[in-house]
Tab-separated table of C-alpha atoms in Angstrom:
chain	number	residue	atom	x	y	z
A	1	UNK	CA	24.012	-3.829	-3.380
A	2	UNK	CA	21.334	-1.204	-4.096
A	3	UNK	CA	22.480	1.511	-1.696
A	4	UNK	CA	23.748	3.721	-4.527
A	5	UNK	CA	20.148	4.660	-5.285
A	6	UNK	CA	19.506	5.973	-1.741
A	7	UNK	CA	22.552	8.102	-0.967
A	8	UNK	CA	20.678	11.226	0.181
A	9	UNK	CA	18.604	9.392	2.819
A	10	UNK	CA	21.526	7.227	3.914
A	11	UNK	CA	23.817	10.230	4.379
A	12	UNK	CA	21.178	11.997	6.468
A	13	UNK	CA	20.744	8.923	8.681
A	14	UNK	CA	24.286	7.764	9.324
A	15	UNK	CA	24.634	5.486	12.315
A	16	UNK	CA	21.043	4.293	12.103
A	17	UNK	CA	19.716	0.884	11.158
A	18	UNK	CA	16.350	1.645	9.589
A	19	UNK	CA	13.970	-1.292	10.132
A	20	UNK	CA	10.840	0.825	9.683
A	21	UNK	CA	10.812	0.654	5.877
A	22	UNK	CA	7.284	-0.801	5.931
A	23	UNK	CA	6.167	2.395	7.631
A	24	UNK	CA	8.203	5.179	6.025
A	25	UNK	CA	10.417	3.801	3.292
A	26	UNK	CA	13.564	5.682	2.302
A	27	UNK	CA	13.183	7.472	-1.023
A	28	UNK	CA	15.589	6.903	-3.913
A	29	UNK	CA	17.617	9.956	-4.939
A	30	UNK	CA	15.620	10.330	-8.162
A	31	UNK	CA	12.642	11.511	-6.111
A	32	UNK	CA	14.456	14.731	-5.206
A	33	UNK	CA	15.107	15.376	-8.868
A	34	UNK	CA	11.433	14.637	-9.556
A	35	UNK	CA	10.298	17.299	-7.093
A	36	UNK	CA	12.533	19.853	-8.791
A	37	UNK	CA	11.210	18.683	-12.152
A	38	UNK	CA	7.644	19.417	-11.021
A	39	UNK	CA	8.686	22.925	-9.952
A	40	UNK	CA	10.518	23.513	-13.226
A	41	UNK	CA	7.568	22.251	-15.282
A	42	UNK	CA	5.258	24.569	-13.359
A	43	UNK	CA	7.525	27.541	-13.975
A	44	UNK	CA	7.923	26.642	-17.638
A	45	UNK	CA	4.287	25.858	-18.441
A	46	UNK	CA	2.226	27.631	-15.746
A	47	UNK	CA	-1.463	26.892	-16.552
A	48	UNK	CA	-0.451	24.790	-19.538
A	49	UNK	CA	1.156	22.265	-17.180
A	50	UNK	CA	-2.212	20.531	-16.754
A	51	UNK	CA	-2.230	19.555	-20.398
A	52	UNK	CA	1.269	18.112	-19.975
A	53	UNK	CA	0.491	16.341	-16.682
A	54	UNK	CA	-2.807	14.824	-17.832
A	55	UNK	CA	-1.559	14.185	-21.328
A	56	UNK	CA	1.823	12.644	-20.494
A	57	UNK	CA	2.696	12.216	-16.799
A	58	UNK	CA	-0.553	10.636	-15.625
A	59	UNK	CA	-0.870	8.161	-18.539
A	60	UNK	CA	2.806	7.232	-18.212
A	61	UNK	CA	2.403	6.550	-14.489
A	62	UNK	CA	-0.768	4.568	-15.121
A	63	UNK	CA	1.109	2.445	-17.635
A	64	UNK	CA	4.022	1.814	-15.255
A	65	UNK	CA	1.648	0.656	-12.498
A	66	UNK	CA	-0.457	-1.394	-14.918
A	67	UNK	CA	2.661	-3.207	-16.137
A	68	UNK	CA	3.642	-4.095	-12.578
A	69	UNK	CA	0.170	-5.351	-11.665
A	70	UNK	CA	-0.508	-6.834	-15.123
A	71	UNK	CA	-3.710	-4.856	-15.513
A	72	UNK	CA	-5.395	-5.123	-18.935
A	73	UNK	CA	-5.847	-1.351	-19.325
A	74	UNK	CA	-3.857	1.440	-17.629
A	75	UNK	CA	-6.998	3.608	-17.771
A	76	UNK	CA	-8.385	1.428	-14.986
A	77	UNK	CA	-6.215	3.362	-12.528
A	78	UNK	CA	-7.432	6.480	-10.734
A	79	UNK	CA	-5.461	8.597	-8.270
A	80	UNK	CA	-6.098	10.303	-4.934
A	81	UNK	CA	-3.925	11.851	-2.194
A	82	UNK	CA	-4.702	8.977	0.212
A	83	UNK	CA	-6.509	5.647	0.278
A	84	UNK	CA	-9.145	6.936	2.678
A	85	UNK	CA	-10.482	9.160	-0.080
A	86	UNK	CA	-10.680	6.136	-2.351
A	87	UNK	CA	-12.441	4.098	0.342
A	88	UNK	CA	-14.964	6.903	0.799
A	89	UNK	CA	-15.649	6.929	-2.934
A	90	UNK	CA	-16.398	3.205	-2.750
A	91	UNK	CA	-18.597	3.502	0.337
A	92	UNK	CA	-20.530	6.348	-1.256
A	93	UNK	CA	-21.530	4.029	-4.104
A	94	UNK	CA	-24.090	2.559	-1.715
A	95	UNK	CA	-27.368	4.174	-0.766
A	96	UNK	CA	-26.916	4.664	2.975
A	97	UNK	CA	-30.676	4.959	3.347
A	98	UNK	CA	-30.859	1.230	2.647
A	99	UNK	CA	-29.390	-1.775	4.502
A	100	UNK	CA	-25.634	-2.134	4.000
A	101	UNK	CA	-23.688	-5.193	5.103
A	102	UNK	CA	-19.877	-5.221	5.030
A	103	UNK	CA	-17.534	-8.168	5.486
A	104	UNK	CA	-13.979	-7.459	6.581
A	105	UNK	CA	-11.246	-8.604	8.983
A	106	UNK	CA	-9.890	-7.590	12.360
A	107	UNK	CA	-6.574	-6.653	10.743
A	108	UNK	CA	-7.399	-3.830	8.333
A	109	UNK	CA	-5.557	-0.537	8.558
A	110	UNK	CA	-6.936	2.094	10.930
A	111	UNK	CA	-8.374	4.447	8.322
A	112	UNK	CA	-10.751	1.781	7.005
A	113	UNK	CA	-11.469	0.254	10.408
A	114	UNK	CA	-12.346	3.580	11.993
A	115	UNK	CA	-14.523	4.598	9.063
A	116	UNK	CA	-16.672	1.461	8.985
A	117	UNK	CA	-16.877	1.466	12.767
A	118	UNK	CA	-18.350	4.955	12.522
A	119	UNK	CA	-20.754	3.829	9.803
A	120	UNK	CA	-21.878	0.882	11.892
A	121	UNK	CA	-23.409	3.342	14.354
A	122	UNK	CA	-26.280	3.578	11.862
A	123	UNK	CA	-28.954	0.943	12.437
A	124	UNK	CA	-28.967	-0.065	8.764
A	125	UNK	CA	-25.202	-0.712	8.543
A	126	UNK	CA	-23.759	-3.999	9.764
A	127	UNK	CA	-20.038	-4.794	9.749
A	128	UNK	CA	-19.055	-8.450	10.150
A	129	UNK	CA	-15.445	-8.953	11.239
A	130	UNK	CA	-13.517	-12.187	10.698
A	131	UNK	CA	-10.375	-12.688	12.846
A	132	UNK	CA	-7.220	-13.366	10.835
A	133	UNK	CA	-5.944	-15.731	13.499
A	134	UNK	CA	-5.486	-18.621	13.317
A	135	UNK	CA	-3.797	-17.732	10.050
A	136	UNK	CA	-3.845	-21.279	8.676
A	137	UNK	CA	-7.629	-21.297	8.400
A	138	UNK	CA	-8.308	-17.623	7.737
A	139	UNK	CA	-8.929	-17.794	3.995
A	140	UNK	CA	-11.320	-20.729	4.286
A	141	UNK	CA	-13.230	-19.017	7.107
A	142	UNK	CA	-13.435	-15.719	5.247
A	143	UNK	CA	-14.624	-17.285	1.987
A	144	UNK	CA	-17.261	-19.279	3.865
A	145	UNK	CA	-18.473	-16.143	5.625
A	146	UNK	CA	-18.715	-14.273	2.304
A	147	UNK	CA	-21.022	-16.937	0.922
A	148	UNK	CA	-23.175	-17.100	4.029
A	149	UNK	CA	-24.813	-13.664	3.785
A	150	UNK	CA	-25.807	-11.189	1.029
A	151	UNK	CA	-22.974	-8.676	1.492
A	152	UNK	CA	-22.721	-5.448	-0.455
A	153	UNK	CA	-18.995	-4.850	0.246
A	154	UNK	CA	-16.152	-7.266	0.989
A	155	UNK	CA	-12.898	-5.591	2.066
A	156	UNK	CA	-9.658	-7.475	2.805
A	157	UNK	CA	-5.921	-6.826	2.760
A	158	UNK	CA	-3.453	-8.608	0.517
A	159	UNK	CA	-0.871	-8.372	3.336
A	160	UNK	CA	-2.084	-7.635	6.859
A	161	UNK	CA	-0.424	-4.561	8.337
A	162	UNK	CA	-0.292	-5.880	11.908
A	163	UNK	CA	1.377	-9.211	11.147
A	164	UNK	CA	2.929	-9.280	7.668
A	165	UNK	CA	0.926	-12.397	6.828
A	166	UNK	CA	-0.087	-12.479	3.153
A	167	UNK	CA	-2.886	-14.190	1.275
A	168	UNK	CA	-1.499	-17.413	-0.149
A	169	UNK	CA	-2.876	-16.795	-3.652
A	170	UNK	CA	-4.715	-13.520	-4.289
A	171	UNK	CA	-6.272	-14.698	-7.565
A	172	UNK	CA	-7.676	-17.926	-6.113
A	173	UNK	CA	-8.905	-16.085	-3.025
A	174	UNK	CA	-10.809	-13.501	-5.082
A	175	UNK	CA	-12.275	-16.083	-7.442
A	176	UNK	CA	-13.529	-18.070	-4.460
A	177	UNK	CA	-15.134	-14.942	-2.997
A	178	UNK	CA	-16.695	-14.041	-6.339
A	179	UNK	CA	-18.099	-17.552	-6.781
A	180	UNK	CA	-20.136	-17.215	-3.607
A	181	UNK	CA	-20.999	-13.524	-3.578
A	182	UNK	CA	-22.087	-10.674	-5.867
A	183	UNK	CA	-20.640	-8.095	-3.494
A	184	UNK	CA	-18.214	-5.347	-4.432
A	185	UNK	CA	-14.763	-6.753	-3.594
A	186	UNK	CA	-12.008	-4.366	-2.534
A	187	UNK	CA	-8.441	-5.468	-1.823
A	188	UNK	CA	-6.117	-3.259	0.202
A	189	UNK	CA	-2.790	-3.804	-1.543
A	190	UNK	CA	-0.729	-1.198	0.291
A	191	UNK	CA	1.644	-3.755	1.813
A	192	UNK	CA	1.579	-5.828	-1.379
A	193	UNK	CA	2.277	-3.397	-4.210
A	194	UNK	CA	6.007	-3.366	-5.110
A	195	UNK	CA	6.662	-5.946	-2.381
A	196	UNK	CA	4.994	-9.153	-3.567
A	197	UNK	CA	4.749	-10.093	-7.259
A	198	UNK	CA	1.085	-9.430	-8.048
A	199	UNK	CA	-0.819	-10.455	-11.168
A	200	UNK	CA	-4.295	-8.936	-11.399
A	201	UNK	CA	-4.917	-9.937	-15.016
A	202	UNK	CA	-7.462	-12.655	-14.156
A	203	UNK	CA	-9.359	-10.681	-11.507
A	204	UNK	CA	-9.011	-7.092	-12.738
A	205	UNK	CA	-12.653	-6.968	-13.801
A	206	UNK	CA	-13.888	-8.200	-10.423
A	207	UNK	CA	-12.017	-6.201	-7.795
A	208	UNK	CA	-11.065	-2.721	-6.734
A	209	UNK	CA	-7.365	-2.799	-5.800
A	210	UNK	CA	-6.049	0.041	-3.625
A	211	UNK	CA	-2.456	0.999	-2.946
A	212	UNK	CA	-0.065	3.923	-3.089
A	213	UNK	CA	3.437	5.298	-3.155
A	214	UNK	CA	4.130	5.758	0.560
A	215	UNK	CA	5.591	2.352	1.305
A	216	UNK	CA	7.301	-0.093	-1.061
A	217	UNK	CA	6.699	2.044	-4.141
A	218	UNK	CA	9.116	4.443	-2.397
A	219	UNK	CA	7.673	7.678	-3.728
A	220	UNK	CA	6.520	9.060	-0.395
A	221	UNK	CA	3.110	10.230	0.714
A	222	UNK	CA	0.473	11.832	-1.472
A	223	UNK	CA	-0.030	9.507	-4.439
A	224	UNK	CA	-2.487	6.671	-3.917
A	225	UNK	CA	-4.327	4.800	-6.628
A	226	UNK	CA	-7.136	2.349	-7.218
A	227	UNK	CA	-7.765	-0.018	-10.088
A	228	UNK	CA	-11.387	0.022	-11.192
A	229	UNK	CA	-13.101	-2.756	-13.177
A	230	UNK	CA	-13.650	-1.673	-16.758
A	231	UNK	CA	-17.268	-0.870	-17.462
A	232	UNK	CA	-18.074	-0.476	-13.781
A	233	UNK	CA	-21.375	1.399	-13.453
A	234	UNK	CA	-21.263	2.376	-9.769
A	235	UNK	CA	-21.824	6.093	-9.204
A	236	UNK	CA	-20.146	7.386	-6.023
A	237	UNK	CA	-22.015	10.082	-4.160
A	238	UNK	CA	-18.647	11.389	-2.978
A	239	UNK	CA	-17.102	12.755	-6.139
A	240	UNK	CA	-13.981	14.323	-4.681
A	241	UNK	CA	-12.777	17.928	-4.558
A	242	UNK	CA	-12.419	18.436	-8.278
A	243	UNK	CA	-14.403	15.618	-9.814
A	244	UNK	CA	-17.827	15.338	-11.344
A	245	UNK	CA	-19.601	12.449	-12.969
A	246	UNK	CA	-19.150	11.947	-16.661
A	247	UNK	CA	-19.040	9.169	-19.155
A	248	UNK	CA	-15.939	8.103	-20.977
A	249	UNK	CA	-15.563	10.359	-23.978
A	250	UNK	CA	-13.053	11.168	-26.627
A	251	UNK	CA	-12.821	14.765	-25.445
A	252	UNK	CA	-9.690	15.444	-23.411
A	253	UNK	CA	-8.520	18.970	-22.745
A	254	UNK	CA	-5.964	20.663	-20.570
A	255	UNK	CA	-8.271	20.590	-17.567
A	256	UNK	CA	-10.383	17.478	-18.108
A	257	UNK	CA	-9.353	13.881	-17.558
A	258	UNK	CA	-11.818	11.084	-18.184
A	259	UNK	CA	-11.383	7.684	-16.590
A	260	UNK	CA	-13.050	4.346	-17.114
A	261	UNK	CA	-14.572	4.423	-13.634
A	262	UNK	CA	-17.034	7.134	-14.574
A	263	UNK	CA	-15.163	10.038	-12.998
A	264	UNK	CA	-14.454	13.171	-14.965
A	265	UNK	CA	-11.656	15.088	-13.304
A	266	UNK	CA	-11.818	18.801	-13.902
A	267	UNK	CA	-10.262	21.903	-12.438
A	268	UNK	CA	-6.852	20.260	-11.936
A	269	UNK	CA	-6.280	21.782	-8.498
A	270	UNK	CA	-4.206	18.913	-7.129
A	271	UNK	CA	-0.531	18.834	-6.208
A	272	UNK	CA	1.078	16.253	-8.500
A	273	UNK	CA	4.521	16.352	-6.857
A	274	UNK	CA	3.932	12.901	-5.354
A	275	UNK	CA	2.930	11.473	-8.731
A	276	UNK	CA	6.181	12.846	-10.183
A	277	UNK	CA	8.132	11.088	-7.422
A	278	UNK	CA	6.321	7.773	-7.947
A	279	UNK	CA	6.827	8.069	-11.696
A	280	UNK	CA	10.565	8.636	-11.208
A	281	UNK	CA	10.982	5.593	-8.940
A	282	UNK	CA	9.058	3.243	-11.227
A	283	UNK	CA	11.015	4.455	-14.278
A	284	UNK	CA	14.301	3.982	-12.401
A	285	UNK	CA	13.440	0.401	-11.487
A	286	UNK	CA	12.287	-0.344	-15.016
A	287	UNK	CA	15.523	1.051	-16.463
A	288	UNK	CA	17.634	-0.896	-13.964
A	289	UNK	CA	15.709	-4.134	-14.446
A	290	UNK	CA	14.690	-4.179	-10.776
A	291	UNK	CA	11.472	-6.178	-10.900
A	292	UNK	CA	9.155	-6.822	-7.974
A	293	UNK	CA	10.247	-10.455	-8.053
A	294	UNK	CA	13.870	-9.398	-7.750
A	295	UNK	CA	13.052	-7.047	-4.850
A	296	UNK	CA	11.064	-9.754	-3.074
A	297	UNK	CA	13.841	-12.304	-3.398
A	298	UNK	CA	16.390	-9.851	-2.004
A	299	UNK	CA	14.165	-8.977	0.954
A	300	UNK	CA	13.562	-12.643	1.731
A	301	UNK	CA	17.341	-13.113	1.924
A	302	UNK	CA	17.592	-10.132	4.276
A	303	UNK	CA	14.877	-11.553	6.520
A	304	UNK	CA	16.637	-14.903	6.801
A	305	UNK	CA	19.971	-13.217	7.587
A	306	UNK	CA	18.282	-11.111	10.256
A	307	UNK	CA	16.662	-14.140	11.905
A	308	UNK	CA	19.962	-16.007	11.871
A	309	UNK	CA	21.694	-13.134	13.707
A	310	UNK	CA	18.780	-12.800	16.097
A	311	UNK	CA	18.881	-16.506	16.955
A	312	UNK	CA	22.497	-16.211	18.100
A	313	UNK	CA	21.497	-13.656	20.758
A	314	UNK	CA	18.940	-15.797	22.647
A	315	UNK	CA	16.877	-12.730	23.499
A	316	UNK	CA	13.909	-13.517	25.798
A	317	UNK	CA	11.455	-11.314	23.855
A	318	UNK	CA	12.841	-11.087	20.335
A	319	UNK	CA	13.197	-14.628	19.057
A	320	UNK	CA	11.666	-16.884	16.431
A	321	UNK	CA	9.131	-18.281	18.905
A	322	UNK	CA	7.601	-14.803	19.179
A	323	UNK	CA	7.357	-14.415	15.402
A	324	UNK	CA	3.692	-14.176	14.436
A	325	UNK	CA	4.055	-16.168	11.240
A	326	UNK	CA	6.798	-18.653	10.563
A	327	UNK	CA	5.942	-19.296	6.908
A	328	UNK	CA	8.034	-16.589	5.279
A	329	UNK	CA	7.407	-18.009	1.821
A	330	UNK	CA	4.009	-16.302	1.941
A	331	UNK	CA	4.735	-13.117	3.782
A	332	UNK	CA	5.143	-9.382	3.412
A	333	UNK	CA	8.357	-7.385	3.770
A	334	UNK	CA	8.275	-6.964	7.539
A	335	UNK	CA	8.539	-9.390	10.441
A	336	UNK	CA	6.201	-9.025	13.395
A	337	UNK	CA	7.053	-10.206	16.894
A	338	UNK	CA	4.476	-10.437	19.664
A	339	UNK	CA	6.554	-9.926	22.754
A	340	UNK	CA	4.861	-9.078	26.033
A	341	UNK	CA	2.420	-6.290	26.781
A	342	UNK	CA	2.015	-3.077	24.804
A	343	UNK	CA	4.038	-1.246	27.463
A	344	UNK	CA	6.873	-3.792	27.251
A	345	UNK	CA	6.950	-3.507	23.483
A	346	UNK	CA	7.070	0.282	23.681
A	347	UNK	CA	10.000	0.061	26.106
A	348	UNK	CA	11.815	-2.396	23.852
A	349	UNK	CA	11.315	-0.162	20.820
A	350	UNK	CA	12.662	2.780	22.825
A	351	UNK	CA	15.734	0.786	23.873
A	352	UNK	CA	16.398	-0.187	20.260
A	353	UNK	CA	16.002	3.418	19.118
A	354	UNK	CA	18.576	4.589	21.655
A	355	UNK	CA	20.972	2.099	20.033
A	356	UNK	CA	20.267	3.453	16.566
A	357	UNK	CA	17.822	0.701	15.542
A	358	UNK	CA	14.637	2.198	14.093
A	359	UNK	CA	11.529	-0.006	14.338
A	360	UNK	CA	7.834	0.574	14.965
A	361	UNK	CA	5.116	-1.187	16.893
A	362	UNK	CA	1.352	-1.699	17.024
A	363	UNK	CA	0.123	-2.574	20.501
A	364	UNK	CA	1.982	-5.678	21.648
A	365	UNK	CA	3.538	-6.237	18.209
A	366	UNK	CA	7.001	-5.032	17.234
A	367	UNK	CA	7.684	-4.787	13.495
A	368	UNK	CA	10.986	-5.006	11.599
A	369	UNK	CA	10.909	-4.051	7.922
A	370	UNK	CA	13.455	-4.760	5.187
A	371	UNK	CA	14.376	-2.934	2.003
A	372	UNK	CA	16.741	-2.674	-0.938
A	373	UNK	CA	18.908	-0.133	0.893
A	374	UNK	CA	19.792	-2.763	3.494
A	375	UNK	CA	22.958	-4.813	3.471
A	376	UNK	CA	22.712	-7.842	5.763
A	377	UNK	CA	26.460	-7.703	6.435
A	378	UNK	CA	25.869	-4.402	8.213
A	379	UNK	CA	23.206	-5.668	10.624
A	380	UNK	CA	24.352	-5.119	14.210
A	381	UNK	CA	21.963	-6.410	16.867
A	382	UNK	CA	24.552	-6.637	19.650
A	383	UNK	CA	22.553	-4.267	21.873
A	384	UNK	CA	20.125	-7.169	22.392
A	385	UNK	CA	22.782	-9.473	23.743
C-alpha cells in the first residue's frame, strides 16, 4: 500500500522480509534526493549555506516536528547528532560536586543506562532503578517512587526498547510525576516519535522530550532532537562542539542560531545531511496526508495479521504465550517474544536470517518490527513450521 515510497531499499533487499524496522528502518526514496540536495546546496552556496540552513531548513524542520508533537513553539526544539549528546547536556546541568539522585527504569536504552551507571561510581550520585515488570503496575510504582525522594532527574521511556510496552497515557503520567516532584523530567521518545500519536501540548513546559530520525521518522542516523521547556534557565556545563551560552536575542546571522533553551550555536561545523533527510520524509508524509495516527493504525493491522499467521504454525518458541505484552492497544511498533535463553534466541534469529527473515534480539528477547513498507499478504513464516 505504501511500498511505492521505498523502492530503492526494497529493490536492494529483494527476497528479504525485514522485521527489524524498529532498529534500522528503511528510508523512503526522497531521502536519497535530500542527500543530493544538501550537496547541491553546498556547491551552490558554499559558506553562505549556513544562512540558508539556519534561516530556512532548520526552522522548517522544527515546525514539522512541532506540528507532529503539538508543541506550542517550534523554537523549543534543538538538534544533535545523537541522543547521548543531548543526555549529556541534561546531566551537565547539575553540579556534580553536590548530591545527585536519579530515578529511572531497568529498561532504558544502553547509552543512557551505561552513562548513569558510570556516574553512579561517584559517592554523591545515586541512581534508583524501578523494574518495568510487572507492566500492569509499573506506572503506579514509578510515580510513587518519584514522590518518595527528592530527585533531581527523572528519566523514563515513552516506549520501552526491550519490550515494546508503552506508557498508557504520557500526559497523565507526566502530570502525576510533576505533582509529586520538582525534578527535571526527561522522556525518551525514540520508540514513540512517528509511531504513536503524541500530544505534548499540555506537558511541553514540564518535560524534556528526546527522539530522532533513525527509527520511525525514517531519516536515518545523525539527526536527533530534544524539546526544551520555554524559559528554562538550566545552564549545561557541556555546551557541545560548536555551542556557547547566550540568551535569546533578535540577532541571527549566517553563523549564529539562538534557541529558547539558552544555547547559542555558532561556527556551524555540523553535517546537516541527516536533517535534510528528516525534513524530506516529514514533508513527504505531510503532502501525502500520512499522519502518525494513520501509520499507527496500519502497523496495528500488520501486527494482528502477523500473529494470526504465527498462531497457525504452533511454534514452540514463537507463539502468543511468549509475547511479553498482550495488550497491543497500548504498544509500540515491534513485538517482543521471550523465548528461551539468550543463546537459544540467537540461534533462532540466525535460523530466521538464513530464511530471509530479518529480526533482532536483546538477550533472551526476539523482536519483530513492522512498517509502512510491509504488506501482510506477503508475510511468509513457513520456515517456522
